[in-house]
Amino acid sequence: MKQGEGRGGWRARLREDRGSEAIVAAIVTPLMLMLLCMAIAGGRIVTSGAKIDAAAEDAARAASISRTATGAEAEASKAAARSLNDQGIRCASTSVTADTAGLTVPLGQVGTVTVTISCTVPLSDLLLPGVPGSRTMTSQFTSVVDAFRSREG
């Protein structure tokens, strides 16, 4: 008798394992697809957060160079919308609030303007089970008002 042809030889084991590759593929493939989809969703959340941070910076800077509180709020909203649009972020809903108390300090004193942006980023187009339809992300940035720039309290 040749080696490997006995009762416990490798040919007998090969016959017993037939079809196991298909079972492994049926189990592993959906898991790998879910992992890939979760990585894509995580990437969208991380990149959206960074872009919303950048929009908050732009909005705070635009508000800090305004001369009035109402002008600062309008400029912050316009700058945030422009920045989000330029970066390709599509928010289901957006909220921009500006704390413009720094524009009322007397000349020669340093004031700050703080802008907070909330953006609801849709995730439903990823078609992942268990992933919420959207995620609300909030970013805040503070910009210094020039101490010697004239302003209307």
PDB file of C-alpha atoms in Angstrom, residues 23-82:
ATOM      1  CA  ILE A  23     -19.509  27.180   3.760  1.00  0.00           C
ATOM      2  CA  VAL A  24     -16.552  29.289   4.857  1.00  0.00           C
ATOM      3  CA  ALA A  25     -17.131  31.694   1.953  1.00  0.00           C
ATOM      4  CA  ALA A  26     -20.838  31.939   2.825  1.00  0.00           C
ATOM      5  CA  ILE A  27     -19.952  32.893   6.397  1.00  0.00           C
ATOM      6  CA  VAL A  28     -16.940  35.132   5.802  1.00  0.00           C
ATOM      7  CA  THR A  29     -18.135  37.126   2.765  1.00  0.00           C
ATOM      8  CA  PRO A  30     -21.066  38.902   4.487  1.00  0.00           C
ATOM      9  CA  LEU A  31     -18.865  39.659   7.487  1.00  0.00           C
ATOM     10  CA  MET A  32     -16.197  41.178   5.270  1.00  0.00           C
ATOM     11  CA  LEU A  33     -18.805  43.260   3.426  1.00  0.00           C
ATOM     12  CA  MET A  34     -20.199  44.546   6.732  1.00  0.00           C
ATOM     13  CA  LEU A  35     -16.704  45.451   7.897  1.00  0.00           C
ATOM     14  CA  LEU A  36     -16.060  47.335   4.656  1.00  0.00           C
ATOM     15  CA  CYS A  37     -19.367  49.200   4.915  1.00  0.00           C
ATOM     16  CA  MET A  38     -18.700  50.132   8.544  1.00  0.00           C
ATOM     17  CA  ALA A  39     -15.278  51.457   7.537  1.00  0.00           C
ATOM     18  CA  ILE A  40     -16.922  53.599   4.853  1.00  0.00           C
ATOM     19  CA  ALA A  41     -19.471  54.938   7.374  1.00  0.00           C
ATOM     20  CA  GLY A  42     -16.719  55.689   9.878  1.00  0.00           C
ATOM     21  CA  GLY A  43     -14.712  57.463   7.201  1.00  0.00           C
ATOM     22  CA  ARG A  44     -17.691  59.609   6.278  1.00  0.00           C
ATOM     23  CA  ILE A  45     -18.219  60.586   9.905  1.00  0.00           C
ATOM     24  CA  VAL A  46     -14.556  61.461  10.470  1.00  0.00           C
ATOM     25  CA  THR A  47     -14.171  63.490   7.268  1.00  0.00           C
ATOM     26  CA  SER A  48     -17.482  65.258   7.834  1.00  0.00           C
ATOM     27  CA  GLY A  49     -16.383  66.198  11.348  1.00  0.00           C
ATOM     28  CA  ALA A  50     -13.145  67.693  10.059  1.00  0.00           C
ATOM     29  CA  LYS A  51     -14.978  69.664   7.381  1.00  0.00           C
ATOM     30  CA  ILE A  52     -17.510  70.973   9.896  1.00  0.00           C
ATOM     31  CA  ASP A  53     -14.597  72.059  12.112  1.00  0.00           C
ATOM     32  CA  ALA A  54     -13.155  73.994   9.172  1.00  0.00           C
ATOM     33  CA  ALA A  55     -16.538  75.604   8.508  1.00  0.00           C
ATOM     34  CA  ALA A  56     -16.731  76.709  12.149  1.00  0.00           C
ATOM     35  CA  GLU A  57     -13.283  78.295  11.852  1.00  0.00           C
ATOM     36  CA  ASP A  58     -14.302  80.146   8.691  1.00  0.00           C
ATOM     37  CA  ALA A  59     -17.549  81.342  10.258  1.00  0.00           C
ATOM     38  CA  ALA A  60     -15.848  82.541  13.452  1.00  0.00           C
ATOM     39  CA  ARG A  61     -13.238  84.462  11.481  1.00  0.00           C
ATOM     40  CA  ALA A  62     -15.914  86.090   9.307  1.00  0.00           C
ATOM     41  CA  ALA A  63     -17.896  87.066  12.418  1.00  0.00           C
ATOM     42  CA  SER A  64     -14.839  88.462  14.208  1.00  0.00           C
ATOM     43  CA  ILE A  65     -14.109  91.005  11.481  1.00  0.00           C
ATOM     44  CA  SER A  66     -17.657  92.378  11.441  1.00  0.00           C
ATOM     45  CA  ARG A  67     -18.400  95.723  13.082  1.00  0.00           C
ATOM     46  CA  THR A  68     -21.845  94.878  14.498  1.00  0.00           C
ATOM     47  CA  ALA A  69     -23.348  91.919  16.312  1.00  0.00           C
ATOM     48  CA  THR A  70     -26.164  91.472  13.781  1.00  0.00           C
ATOM     49  CA  GLY A  71     -23.680  91.737  10.913  1.00  0.00           C
ATOM     50  CA  ALA A  72     -21.458  89.173  12.638  1.00  0.00           C
ATOM     51  CA  GLU A  73     -24.294  86.654  12.923  1.00  0.00           C
ATOM     52  CA  ALA A  74     -25.226  87.121   9.256  1.00  0.00           C
ATOM     53  CA  GLU A  75     -21.604  86.833   8.126  1.00  0.00           C
ATOM     54  CA  ALA A  76     -21.097  83.715  10.245  1.00  0.00           C
ATOM     55  CA  SER A  77     -24.128  82.027   8.683  1.00  0.00           C
ATOM     56  CA  LYS A  78     -23.048  82.939   5.149  1.00  0.00           C
ATOM     57  CA  ALA A  79     -19.447  81.827   5.733  1.00  0.00           C
ATOM     58  CA  ALA A  80     -20.559  78.514   7.262  1.00  0.00           C
ATOM     59  CA  ALA A  81     -22.928  77.766   4.367  1.00  0.00           C
ATOM     60  CA  ARG A  82     -20.270  78.705   1.807  1.00  0.00           C
TER      61      ARG A  82
END
